[in-house]
Short mmCIF file of C-alpha atoms and ligand atoms in Angstrom, two decimals:
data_model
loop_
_atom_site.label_atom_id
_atom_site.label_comp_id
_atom_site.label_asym_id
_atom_site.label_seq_id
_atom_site.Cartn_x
_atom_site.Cartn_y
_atom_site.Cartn_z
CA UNK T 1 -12.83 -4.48 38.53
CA UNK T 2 -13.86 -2.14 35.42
CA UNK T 3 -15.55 -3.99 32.72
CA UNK T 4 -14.20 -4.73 29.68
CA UNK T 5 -15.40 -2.11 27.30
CA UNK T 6 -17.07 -4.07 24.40
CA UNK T 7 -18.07 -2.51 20.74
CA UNK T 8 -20.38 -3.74 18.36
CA UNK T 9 -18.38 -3.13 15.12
CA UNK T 10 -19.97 -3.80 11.93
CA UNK T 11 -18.12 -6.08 9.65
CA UNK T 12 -19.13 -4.54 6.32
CA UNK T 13 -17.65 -1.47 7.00
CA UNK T 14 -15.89 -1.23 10.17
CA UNK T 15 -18.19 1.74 12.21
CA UNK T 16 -18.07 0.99 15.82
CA UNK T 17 -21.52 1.25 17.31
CA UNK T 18 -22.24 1.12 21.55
CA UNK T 19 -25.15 -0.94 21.17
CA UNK T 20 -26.34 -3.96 19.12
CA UNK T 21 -28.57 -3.77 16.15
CA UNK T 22 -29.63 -5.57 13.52
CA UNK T 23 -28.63 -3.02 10.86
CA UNK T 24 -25.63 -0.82 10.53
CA UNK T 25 -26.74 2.67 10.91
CA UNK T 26 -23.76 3.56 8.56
CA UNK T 27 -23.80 1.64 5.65
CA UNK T 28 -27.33 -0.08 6.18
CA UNK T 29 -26.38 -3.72 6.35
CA UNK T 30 -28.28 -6.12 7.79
CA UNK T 31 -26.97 -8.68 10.24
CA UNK T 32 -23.03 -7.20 10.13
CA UNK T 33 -22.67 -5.80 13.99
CA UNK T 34 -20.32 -8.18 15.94
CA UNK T 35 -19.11 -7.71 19.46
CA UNK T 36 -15.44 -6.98 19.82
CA UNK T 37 -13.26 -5.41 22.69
CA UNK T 38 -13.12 -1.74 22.13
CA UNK T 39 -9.98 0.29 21.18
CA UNK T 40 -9.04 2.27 24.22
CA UNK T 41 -10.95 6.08 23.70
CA UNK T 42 -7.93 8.21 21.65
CA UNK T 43 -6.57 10.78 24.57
CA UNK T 44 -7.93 9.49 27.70
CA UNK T 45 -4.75 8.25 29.51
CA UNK T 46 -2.13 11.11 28.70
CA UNK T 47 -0.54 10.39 31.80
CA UNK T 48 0.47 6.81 31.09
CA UNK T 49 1.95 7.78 28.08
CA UNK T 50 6.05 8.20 27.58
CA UNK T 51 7.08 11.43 26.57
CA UNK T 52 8.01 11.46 22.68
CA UNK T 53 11.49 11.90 21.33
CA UNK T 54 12.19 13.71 18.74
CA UNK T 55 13.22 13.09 15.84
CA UNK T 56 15.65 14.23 12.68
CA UNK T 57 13.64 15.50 9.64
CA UNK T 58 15.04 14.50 6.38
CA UNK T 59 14.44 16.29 2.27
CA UNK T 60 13.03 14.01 -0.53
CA UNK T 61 16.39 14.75 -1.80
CA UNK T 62 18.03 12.53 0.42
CA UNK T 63 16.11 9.06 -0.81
CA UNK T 64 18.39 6.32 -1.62
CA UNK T 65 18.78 4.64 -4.72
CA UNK T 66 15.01 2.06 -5.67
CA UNK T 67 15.85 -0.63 -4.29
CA UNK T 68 16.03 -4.26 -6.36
CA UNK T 69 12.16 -5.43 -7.00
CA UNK T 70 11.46 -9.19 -6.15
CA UNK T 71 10.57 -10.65 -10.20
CA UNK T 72 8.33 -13.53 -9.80
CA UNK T 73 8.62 -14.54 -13.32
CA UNK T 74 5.35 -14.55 -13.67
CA UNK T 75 4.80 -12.34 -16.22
CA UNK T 76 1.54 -10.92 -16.14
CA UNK T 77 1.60 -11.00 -12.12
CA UNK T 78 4.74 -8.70 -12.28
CA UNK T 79 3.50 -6.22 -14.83
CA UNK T 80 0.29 -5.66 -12.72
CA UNK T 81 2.82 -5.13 -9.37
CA UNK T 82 4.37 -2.56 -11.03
CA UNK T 83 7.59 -4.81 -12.29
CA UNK T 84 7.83 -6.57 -8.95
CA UNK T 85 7.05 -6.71 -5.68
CA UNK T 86 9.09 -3.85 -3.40
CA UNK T 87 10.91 -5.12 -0.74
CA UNK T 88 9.58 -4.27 2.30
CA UNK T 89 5.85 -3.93 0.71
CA UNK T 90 2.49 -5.07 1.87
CA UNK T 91 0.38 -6.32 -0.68
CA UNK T 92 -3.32 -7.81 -0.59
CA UNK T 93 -4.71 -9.87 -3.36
CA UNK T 94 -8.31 -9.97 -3.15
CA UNK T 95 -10.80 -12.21 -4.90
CA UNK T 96 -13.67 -14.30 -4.66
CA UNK T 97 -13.85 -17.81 -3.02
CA UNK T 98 -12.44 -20.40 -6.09
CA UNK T 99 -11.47 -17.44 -8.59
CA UNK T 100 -7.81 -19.08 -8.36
CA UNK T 101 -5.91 -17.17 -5.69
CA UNK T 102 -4.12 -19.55 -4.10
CA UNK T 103 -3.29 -21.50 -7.57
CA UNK T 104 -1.48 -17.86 -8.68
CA UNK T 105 0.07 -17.13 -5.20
CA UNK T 106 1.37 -20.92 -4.94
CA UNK T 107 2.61 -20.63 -9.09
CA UNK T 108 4.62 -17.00 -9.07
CA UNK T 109 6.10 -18.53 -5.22
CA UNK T 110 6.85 -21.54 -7.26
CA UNK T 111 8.82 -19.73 -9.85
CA UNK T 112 10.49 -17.35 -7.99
CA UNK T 113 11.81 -20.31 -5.82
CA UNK T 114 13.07 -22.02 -8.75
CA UNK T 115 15.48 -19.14 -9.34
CA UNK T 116 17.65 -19.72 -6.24
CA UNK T 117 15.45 -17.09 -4.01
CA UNK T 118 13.66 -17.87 -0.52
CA UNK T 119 9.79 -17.69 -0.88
CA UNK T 120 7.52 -19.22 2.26
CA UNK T 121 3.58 -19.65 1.42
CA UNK T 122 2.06 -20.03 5.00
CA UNK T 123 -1.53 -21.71 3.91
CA UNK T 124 -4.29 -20.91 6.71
CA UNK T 125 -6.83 -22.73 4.66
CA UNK T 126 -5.66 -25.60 3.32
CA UNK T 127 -4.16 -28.40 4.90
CA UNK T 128 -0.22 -29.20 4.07
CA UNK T 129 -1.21 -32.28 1.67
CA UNK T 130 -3.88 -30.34 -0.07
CA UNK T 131 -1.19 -27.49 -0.98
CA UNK T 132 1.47 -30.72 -2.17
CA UNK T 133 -1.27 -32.13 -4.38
CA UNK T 134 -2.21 -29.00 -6.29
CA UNK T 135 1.15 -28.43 -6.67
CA UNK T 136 1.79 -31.90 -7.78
CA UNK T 137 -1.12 -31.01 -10.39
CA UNK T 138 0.25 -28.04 -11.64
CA UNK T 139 3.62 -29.35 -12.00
CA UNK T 140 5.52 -27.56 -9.26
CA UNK T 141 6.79 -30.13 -6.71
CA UNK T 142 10.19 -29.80 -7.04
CA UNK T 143 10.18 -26.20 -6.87
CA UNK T 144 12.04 -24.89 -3.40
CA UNK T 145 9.23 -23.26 -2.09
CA UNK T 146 8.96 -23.13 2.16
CA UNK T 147 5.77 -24.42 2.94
CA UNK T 148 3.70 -23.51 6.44
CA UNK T 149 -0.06 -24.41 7.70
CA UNK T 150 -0.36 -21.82 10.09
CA UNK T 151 -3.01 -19.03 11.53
CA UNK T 152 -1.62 -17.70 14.63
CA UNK T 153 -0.20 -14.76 13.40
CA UNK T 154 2.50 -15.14 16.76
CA UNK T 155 3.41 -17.88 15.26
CA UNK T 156 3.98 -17.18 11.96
CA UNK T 157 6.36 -14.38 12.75
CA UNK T 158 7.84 -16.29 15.23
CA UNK T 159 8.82 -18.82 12.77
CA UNK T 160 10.09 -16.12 10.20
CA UNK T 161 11.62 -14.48 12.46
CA UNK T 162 13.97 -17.29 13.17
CA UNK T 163 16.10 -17.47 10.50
CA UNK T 164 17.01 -14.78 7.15
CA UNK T 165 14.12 -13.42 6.55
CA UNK T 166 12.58 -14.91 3.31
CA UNK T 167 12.39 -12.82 0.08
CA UNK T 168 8.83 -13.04 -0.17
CA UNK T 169 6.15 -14.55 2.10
CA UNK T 170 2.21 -15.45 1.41
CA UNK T 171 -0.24 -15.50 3.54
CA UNK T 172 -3.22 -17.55 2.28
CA UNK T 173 -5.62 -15.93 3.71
CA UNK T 174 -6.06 -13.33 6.17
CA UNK T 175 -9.02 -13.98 7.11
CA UNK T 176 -8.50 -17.30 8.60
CA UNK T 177 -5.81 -15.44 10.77
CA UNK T 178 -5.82 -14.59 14.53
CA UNK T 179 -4.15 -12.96 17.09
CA UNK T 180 -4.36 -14.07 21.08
CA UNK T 181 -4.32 -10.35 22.21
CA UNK T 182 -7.70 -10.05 21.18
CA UNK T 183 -10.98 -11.96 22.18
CA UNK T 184 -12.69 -12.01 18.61
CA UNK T 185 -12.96 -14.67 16.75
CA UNK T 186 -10.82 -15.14 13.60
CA UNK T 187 -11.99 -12.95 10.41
CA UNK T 188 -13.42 -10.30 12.36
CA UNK T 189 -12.44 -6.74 11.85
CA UNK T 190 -10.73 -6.57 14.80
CA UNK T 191 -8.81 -9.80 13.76
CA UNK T 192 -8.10 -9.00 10.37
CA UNK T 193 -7.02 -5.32 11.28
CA UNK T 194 -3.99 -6.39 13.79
CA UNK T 195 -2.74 -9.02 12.05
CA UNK T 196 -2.71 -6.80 8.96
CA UNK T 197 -0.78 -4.18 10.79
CA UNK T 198 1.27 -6.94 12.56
CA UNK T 199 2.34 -8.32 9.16
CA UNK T 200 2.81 -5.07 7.24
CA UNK T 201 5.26 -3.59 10.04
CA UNK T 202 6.88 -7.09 10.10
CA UNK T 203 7.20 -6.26 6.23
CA UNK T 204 8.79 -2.72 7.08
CA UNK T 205 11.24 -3.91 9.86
CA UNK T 206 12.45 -7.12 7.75
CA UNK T 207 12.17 -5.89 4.15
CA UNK T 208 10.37 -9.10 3.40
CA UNK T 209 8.03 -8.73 0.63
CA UNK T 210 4.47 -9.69 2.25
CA UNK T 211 1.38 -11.12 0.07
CA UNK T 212 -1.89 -11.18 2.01
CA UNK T 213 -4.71 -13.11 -0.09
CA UNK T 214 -8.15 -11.52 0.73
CA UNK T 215 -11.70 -13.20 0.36
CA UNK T 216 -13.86 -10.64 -1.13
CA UNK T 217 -17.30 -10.52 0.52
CA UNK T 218 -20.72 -10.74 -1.56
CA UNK T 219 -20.99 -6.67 -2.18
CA UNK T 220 -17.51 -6.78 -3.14
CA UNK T 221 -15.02 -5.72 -0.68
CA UNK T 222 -11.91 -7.36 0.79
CA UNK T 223 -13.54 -9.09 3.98
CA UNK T 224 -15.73 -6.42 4.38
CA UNK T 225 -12.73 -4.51 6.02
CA UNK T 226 -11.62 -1.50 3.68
CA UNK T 227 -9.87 -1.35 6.69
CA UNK T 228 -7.35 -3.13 5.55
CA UNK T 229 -7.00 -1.15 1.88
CA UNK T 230 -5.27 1.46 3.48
CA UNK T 231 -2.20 -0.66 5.55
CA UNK T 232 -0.88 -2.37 2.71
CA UNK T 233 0.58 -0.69 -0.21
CA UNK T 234 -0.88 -2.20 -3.10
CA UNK T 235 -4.50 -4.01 -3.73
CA UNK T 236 -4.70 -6.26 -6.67
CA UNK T 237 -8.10 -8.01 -7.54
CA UNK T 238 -8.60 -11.08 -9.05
CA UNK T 239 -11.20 -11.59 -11.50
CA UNK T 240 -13.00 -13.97 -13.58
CA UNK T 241 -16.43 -15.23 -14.61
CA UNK T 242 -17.52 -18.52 -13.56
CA UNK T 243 -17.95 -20.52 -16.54
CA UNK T 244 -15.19 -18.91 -18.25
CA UNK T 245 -11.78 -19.74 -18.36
CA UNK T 246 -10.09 -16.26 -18.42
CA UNK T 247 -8.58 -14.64 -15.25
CA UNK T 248 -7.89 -11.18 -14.89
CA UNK T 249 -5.86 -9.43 -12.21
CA UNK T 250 -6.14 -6.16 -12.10
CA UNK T 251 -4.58 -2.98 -9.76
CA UNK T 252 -6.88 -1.25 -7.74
CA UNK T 253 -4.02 0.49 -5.39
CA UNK T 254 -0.44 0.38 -5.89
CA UNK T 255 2.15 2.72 -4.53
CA UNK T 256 4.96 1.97 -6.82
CA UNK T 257 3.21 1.34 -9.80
CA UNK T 258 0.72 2.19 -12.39
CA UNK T 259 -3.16 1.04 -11.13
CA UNK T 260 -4.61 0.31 -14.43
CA UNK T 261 -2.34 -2.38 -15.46
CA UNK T 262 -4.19 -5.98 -16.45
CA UNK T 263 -2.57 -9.45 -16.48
CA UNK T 264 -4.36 -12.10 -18.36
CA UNK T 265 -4.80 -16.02 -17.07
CA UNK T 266 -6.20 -18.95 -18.11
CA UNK T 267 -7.24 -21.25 -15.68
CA UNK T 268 -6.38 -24.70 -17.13
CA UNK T 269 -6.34 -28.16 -15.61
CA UNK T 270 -2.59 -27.53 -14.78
CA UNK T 271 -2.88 -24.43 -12.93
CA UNK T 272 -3.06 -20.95 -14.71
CA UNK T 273 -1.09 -20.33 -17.98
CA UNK T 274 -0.09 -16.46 -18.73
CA UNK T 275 -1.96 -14.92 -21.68
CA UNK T 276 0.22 -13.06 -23.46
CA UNK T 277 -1.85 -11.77 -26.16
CA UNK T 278 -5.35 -11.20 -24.95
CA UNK T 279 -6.95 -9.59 -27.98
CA UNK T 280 -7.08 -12.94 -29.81
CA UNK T 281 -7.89 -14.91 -26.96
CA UNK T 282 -11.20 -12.45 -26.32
CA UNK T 283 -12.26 -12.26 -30.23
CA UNK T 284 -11.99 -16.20 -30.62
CA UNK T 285 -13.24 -17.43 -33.84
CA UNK T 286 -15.57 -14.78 -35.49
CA UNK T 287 -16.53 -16.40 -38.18
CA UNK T 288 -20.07 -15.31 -38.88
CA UNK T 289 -21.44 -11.95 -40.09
CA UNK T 290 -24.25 -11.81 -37.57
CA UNK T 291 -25.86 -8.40 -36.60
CA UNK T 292 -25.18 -7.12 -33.04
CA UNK T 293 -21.77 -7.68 -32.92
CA UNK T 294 -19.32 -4.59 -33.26
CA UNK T 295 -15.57 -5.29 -32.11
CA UNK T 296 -14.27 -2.82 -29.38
CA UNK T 297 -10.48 -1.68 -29.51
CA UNK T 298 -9.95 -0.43 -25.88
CA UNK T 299 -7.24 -0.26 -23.77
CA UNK T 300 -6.22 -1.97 -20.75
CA UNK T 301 -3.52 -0.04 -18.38
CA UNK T 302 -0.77 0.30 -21.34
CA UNK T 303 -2.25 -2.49 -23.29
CA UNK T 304 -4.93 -2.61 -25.92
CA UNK T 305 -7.01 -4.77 -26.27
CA UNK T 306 -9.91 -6.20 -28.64
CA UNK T 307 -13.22 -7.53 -27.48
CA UNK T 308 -16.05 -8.01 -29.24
CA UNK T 309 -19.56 -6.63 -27.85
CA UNK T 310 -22.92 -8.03 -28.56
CA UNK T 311 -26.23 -6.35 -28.37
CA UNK T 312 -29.51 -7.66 -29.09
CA UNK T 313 -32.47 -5.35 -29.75
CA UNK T 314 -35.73 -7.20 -29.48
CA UNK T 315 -39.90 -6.20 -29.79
CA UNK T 316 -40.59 -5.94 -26.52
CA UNK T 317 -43.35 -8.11 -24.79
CA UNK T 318 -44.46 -6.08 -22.15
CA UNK T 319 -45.26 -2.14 -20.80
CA UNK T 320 -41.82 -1.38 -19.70
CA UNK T 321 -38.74 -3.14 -21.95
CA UNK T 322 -36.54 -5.11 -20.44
CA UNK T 323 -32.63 -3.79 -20.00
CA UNK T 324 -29.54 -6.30 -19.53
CA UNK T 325 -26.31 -6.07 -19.00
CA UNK T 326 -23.28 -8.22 -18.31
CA UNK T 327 -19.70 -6.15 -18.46
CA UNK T 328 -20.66 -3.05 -18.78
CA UNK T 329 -22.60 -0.25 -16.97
CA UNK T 330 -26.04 0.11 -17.36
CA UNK T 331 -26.65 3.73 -16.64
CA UNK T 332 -23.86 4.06 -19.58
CA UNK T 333 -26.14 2.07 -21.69
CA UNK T 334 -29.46 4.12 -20.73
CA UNK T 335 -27.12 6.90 -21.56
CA UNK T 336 -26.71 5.35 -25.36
CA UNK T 337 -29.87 4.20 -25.81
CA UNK T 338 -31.21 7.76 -25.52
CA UNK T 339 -28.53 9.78 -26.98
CA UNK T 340 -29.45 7.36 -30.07
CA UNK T 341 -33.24 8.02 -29.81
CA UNK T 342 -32.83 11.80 -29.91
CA UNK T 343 -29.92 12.44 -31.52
CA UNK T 344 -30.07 9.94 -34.07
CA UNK T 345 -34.30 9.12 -34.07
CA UNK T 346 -34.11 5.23 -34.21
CA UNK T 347 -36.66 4.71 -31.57
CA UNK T 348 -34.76 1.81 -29.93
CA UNK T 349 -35.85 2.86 -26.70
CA UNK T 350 -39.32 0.87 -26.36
CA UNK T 351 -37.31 -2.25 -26.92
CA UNK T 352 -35.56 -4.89 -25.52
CA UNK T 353 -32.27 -4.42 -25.31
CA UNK T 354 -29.59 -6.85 -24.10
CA UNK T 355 -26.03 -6.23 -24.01
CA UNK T 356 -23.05 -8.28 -23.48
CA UNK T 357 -18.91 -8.12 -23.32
CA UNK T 358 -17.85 -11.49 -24.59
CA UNK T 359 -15.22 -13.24 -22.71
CA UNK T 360 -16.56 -11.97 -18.99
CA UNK T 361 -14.49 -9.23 -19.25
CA UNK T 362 -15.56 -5.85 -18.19
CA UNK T 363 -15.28 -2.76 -20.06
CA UNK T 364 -15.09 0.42 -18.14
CA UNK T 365 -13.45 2.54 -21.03
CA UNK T 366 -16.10 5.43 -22.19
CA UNK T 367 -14.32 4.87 -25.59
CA UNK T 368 -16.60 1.41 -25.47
CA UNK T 369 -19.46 3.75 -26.19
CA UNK T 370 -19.19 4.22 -30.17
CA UNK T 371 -18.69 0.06 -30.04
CA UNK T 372 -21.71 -0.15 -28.07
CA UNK T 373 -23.77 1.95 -30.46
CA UNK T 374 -22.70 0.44 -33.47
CA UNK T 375 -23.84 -2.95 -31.95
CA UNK T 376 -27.15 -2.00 -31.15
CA UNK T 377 -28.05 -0.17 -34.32
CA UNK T 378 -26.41 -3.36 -36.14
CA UNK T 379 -28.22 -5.52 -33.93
CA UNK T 380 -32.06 -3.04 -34.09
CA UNK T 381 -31.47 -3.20 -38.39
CA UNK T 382 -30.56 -6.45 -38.44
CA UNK T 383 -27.26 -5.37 -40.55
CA UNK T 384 -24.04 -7.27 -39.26
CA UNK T 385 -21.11 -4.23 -39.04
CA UNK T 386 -18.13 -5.12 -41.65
CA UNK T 387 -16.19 -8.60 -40.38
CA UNK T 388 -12.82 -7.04 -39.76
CA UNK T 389 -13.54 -3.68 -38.67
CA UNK T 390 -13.04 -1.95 -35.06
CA UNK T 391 -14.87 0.80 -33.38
CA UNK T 392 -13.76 3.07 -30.23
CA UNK T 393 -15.06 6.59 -29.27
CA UNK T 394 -16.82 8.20 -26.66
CA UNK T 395 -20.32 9.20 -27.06
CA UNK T 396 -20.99 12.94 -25.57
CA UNK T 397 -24.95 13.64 -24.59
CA UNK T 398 -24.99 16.20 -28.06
CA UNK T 399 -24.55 13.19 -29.58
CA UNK T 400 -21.21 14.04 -30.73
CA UNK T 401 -18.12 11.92 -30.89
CA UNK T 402 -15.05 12.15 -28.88
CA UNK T 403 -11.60 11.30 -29.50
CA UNK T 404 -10.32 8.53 -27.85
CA UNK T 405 -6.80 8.60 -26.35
CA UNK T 406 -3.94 6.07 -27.86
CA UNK T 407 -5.76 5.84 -31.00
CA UNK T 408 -2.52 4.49 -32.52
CA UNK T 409 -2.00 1.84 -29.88
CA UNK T 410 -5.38 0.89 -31.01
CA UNK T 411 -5.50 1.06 -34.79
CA UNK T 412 -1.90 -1.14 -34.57
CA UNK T 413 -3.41 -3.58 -32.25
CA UNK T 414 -6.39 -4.18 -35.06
CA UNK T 415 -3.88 -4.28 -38.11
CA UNK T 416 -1.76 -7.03 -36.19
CA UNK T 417 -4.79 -9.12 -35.62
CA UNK T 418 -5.83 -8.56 -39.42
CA UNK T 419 -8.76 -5.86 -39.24
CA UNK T 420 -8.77 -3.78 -42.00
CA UNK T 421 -11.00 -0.53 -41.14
CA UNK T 422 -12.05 1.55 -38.34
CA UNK T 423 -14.90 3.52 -37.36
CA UNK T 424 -13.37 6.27 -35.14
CA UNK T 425 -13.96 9.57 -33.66
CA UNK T 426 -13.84 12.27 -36.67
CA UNK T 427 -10.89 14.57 -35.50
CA UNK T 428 -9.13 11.59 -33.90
CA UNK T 429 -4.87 11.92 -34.42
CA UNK T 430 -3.29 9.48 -36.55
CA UNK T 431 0.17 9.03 -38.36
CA UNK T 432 -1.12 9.34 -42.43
CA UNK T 433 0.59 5.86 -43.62
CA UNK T 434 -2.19 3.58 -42.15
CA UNK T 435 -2.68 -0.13 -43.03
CA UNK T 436 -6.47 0.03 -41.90
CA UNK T 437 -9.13 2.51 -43.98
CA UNK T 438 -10.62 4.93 -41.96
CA UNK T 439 -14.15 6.08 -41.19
CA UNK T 440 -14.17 8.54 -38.72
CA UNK T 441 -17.50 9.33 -37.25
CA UNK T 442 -18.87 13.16 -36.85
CA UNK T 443 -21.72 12.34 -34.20
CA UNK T 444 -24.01 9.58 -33.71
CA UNK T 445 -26.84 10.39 -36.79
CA UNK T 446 -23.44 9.49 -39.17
CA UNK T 447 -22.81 6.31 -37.42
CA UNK T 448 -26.34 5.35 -38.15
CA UNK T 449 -26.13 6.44 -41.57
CA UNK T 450 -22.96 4.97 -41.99
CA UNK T 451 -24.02 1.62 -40.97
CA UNK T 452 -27.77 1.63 -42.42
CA UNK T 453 -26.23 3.19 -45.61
P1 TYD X 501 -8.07 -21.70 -5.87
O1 TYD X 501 -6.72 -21.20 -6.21
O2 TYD X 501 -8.16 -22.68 -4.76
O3 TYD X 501 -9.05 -20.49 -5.56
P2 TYD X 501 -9.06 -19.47 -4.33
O4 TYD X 501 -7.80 -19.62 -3.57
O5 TYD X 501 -9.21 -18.12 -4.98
O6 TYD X 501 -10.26 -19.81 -3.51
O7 TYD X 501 -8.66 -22.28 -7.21
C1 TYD X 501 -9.86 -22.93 -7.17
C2 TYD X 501 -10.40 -23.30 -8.51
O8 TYD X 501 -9.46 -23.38 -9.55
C3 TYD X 501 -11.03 -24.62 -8.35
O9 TYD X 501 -12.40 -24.49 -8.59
C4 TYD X 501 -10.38 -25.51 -9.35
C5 TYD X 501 -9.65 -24.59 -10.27
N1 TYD X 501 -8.37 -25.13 -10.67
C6 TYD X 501 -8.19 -25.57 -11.95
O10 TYD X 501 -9.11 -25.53 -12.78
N2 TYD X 501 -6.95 -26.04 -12.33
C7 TYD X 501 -5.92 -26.12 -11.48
O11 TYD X 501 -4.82 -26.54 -11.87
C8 TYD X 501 -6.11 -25.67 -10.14
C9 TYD X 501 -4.99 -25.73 -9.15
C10 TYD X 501 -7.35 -25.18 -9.77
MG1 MG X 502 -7.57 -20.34 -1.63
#
């Protein structure tokens, strides 16, 4: 009898190598090939194949009416799906271990229970008891939701499969899944991969809505597998920083929806509470006038949003100055740094520089550049920026400053929250009746001289 083919397939990102070593050739991991049962070669066995039939092709003309989307009531959770889930969807939620997953998949199953609809949370990790109790905790124990411990994915669809198909079902998490057609062991890319597909085209066939929750590996992917990115239709992350309360979800992927949507948690000793308006909740209490701090007005999928960034600009103590960052880029802060120096001449360059996105939020926005700036000149003169002003533009390598887009969005999001002026890009588009004062900024030697005066 033939031998089992065997592959080693490396579980960071899914190449398929014929031998064992201890690096992946392909992405250079160390320690990531496992052994799993190869996929039969593509081609090979044309003869045991059926013959296809054929079928009718249709025009995009002929799509039928959206159908109804599955509202959670979870606010923030359905503005980041795209104002629901889809029926029939595949959707993975990926985070790391303790970010607060399951709390937010048990809460918006919870509440979408409550109005009357069938939602079944099938918990892999977690034994039944340990799902009641946090849901005792958060308040939710009378809430109709259909509870499983399961991670035979067989079963699972067996047991769906049984009666109406439920509205939406969880899966918490697909790692801890298996299937007994293959030999691997459970979380393996081979694993992961079929029960993926097995869920998503039980997702097609049923129209059940299907959440898959996803442990995101140290480097940042979903189980290692991207592999699975591509079945489902949507990828949300989860996000937060440990020692911070504040939970972001955020759209990496979403086929019927808008990917740079936010929704805003707090994790509280009751589960996760919706933040409605994030700008406060980021800026806390600024009180003081201290140098270093310039307030950002960004914008967050179709939301803005205020944060406040810190810099500090210290002597440095040794040959080569020190550079740290936490929620933003570095290279984009190199980029600054020296766009100040030779644009500007402050000669910040030889120092110290720290910078920092209160909150544990992270700023991807180039508008966060002119913010940025401000900060560290502020912070390198020792001059705090005015208490209730904003700053957004982008920062070009001339030293020039770009317009930002939705600079309304983001001059009425400051006036709401009481700022009264704005540095912003000179040329930027605004309506003439403005309840801030405006200081737009030509290139980066007029920020400095507007701050040092
Ligand atoms: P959990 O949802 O289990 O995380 P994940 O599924 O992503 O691994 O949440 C774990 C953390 O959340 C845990 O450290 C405790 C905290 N937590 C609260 O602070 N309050 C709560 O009400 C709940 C349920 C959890
Ligand atoms: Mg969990």
């Amino acid at each position: 009898m033939a031998r089992t083919a065997v592959a080693f397939v490396c579980q960071a990102c899914g190449s398929t190598h014929s031998k064992w070593s201890g690096r992946c050739d392909d992405c250079g991991a160390w320690n990531t090939l496992a052994e799993e049962q190869a996929a039969p070669p593509a081609g090979t066995s044309a003869r045991s194949r059926g013959k296809g039939r054929p079928f009718a092709l249709e025009g995009l003309a002929h799509i039928t009416a959206e159908p109804q989307r599955r509202v959670t009531s979870v606010a923030e959770f359905d503005r980041v799906t795209g104002g629901g889930l889809v029926p029939g969807s595949a959707l993975l939620l990926g985070g790391d271990p303790g970010v607060g997953k399951s709390t937010l998949m048990l809460q918006a199953l919870a509440a979408y229970a409550s109005k009357g609809k069938s939602a079944v949370y099938i918990s892999g990790e977690e034994a039944l008891a340990q799902v009641r109790l946090r849901a005792a905790r958060m308040g939710l124990s009378t809430s109709p939701v259909q509870l499983g411990a399961a991670t035979s994915v067989e079963d699972i669809l067996a047991t769906v499969a049984m009666a109406q198909p439920p509205d939406i079902l969880a899966i918490d998490s697909i790692q801890t899944l298996w299937t007994s057609s293959l030999d691997a062991a459970p979380g393996t890319i081979a694993q992961v991969r079929t029960a993926t597909q097995d869920l998503v085209r039980f997702a097609k066939s049923s129209g059940t809505a299907v959440i898959l929750v996803g442990h995101v590996t140290k480097d940042g992917q979903i189980a290692g597998p991207r592999v699975v990115e591509h079945l489902v239709d949507a990828v949300l992350y989860f996000e937060g920083e440990r020692g911070h309360q504040f939970r972001i979800l955020r759209a990496v992927k979403n086929r019927f929806g808008a990917t740079d949507e936010i929704g805003v948690f707090e994790m509280t000793g009751a589960g996760l509470n919706e933040v409605a308006n994030p700008s406060a909740l980021f800026l806390g209490d600024r009180s003081g006038l201290a140098p270093g701090a310039a307030v950002f007005a960004g914008i967050e999928g179709t939301r803005p949003l205020l944060m406040e960034i810190q810099a500090l600009v210290a002597p440095s103590a040794y040959g080569s100055p020190r550079r740290a960052v936490v929620g933003w880029d570095s290279g984009r802060l190199a980029m600054i740094l020296a766009v100040l120096d030779a644009r500007a001449g402050l000669g910040i360059s030889g120092q110290d520089v720290y910078l920092n996105v209160a909150g544990g939020l992270k700023v991807s926005e180039p508008a966060a550049d002119l913010a940025a700036a401000a900060a560290l000149i502020s912070s390198f003169t020792g001059r705090p920026l005015p208490k209730d002003c904003v700053v957004f533009g982008e920062i070009a390598l001339s030293g020039d400053i770009r317009p930002a887009a939705q600079t309304e969005a983001r001059l009425k999001e400051a006036a709401k929250l009481g700022f009264t002026s704005a540095l912003l890009p000179a040329g930027s588009k605004t309506a003439d009746a403005r309840a801030l004062s405006l200081s737009p900024i030509a290139d980066v030697k007029a920020l400095a001289e507007t701050l040092v005066g």
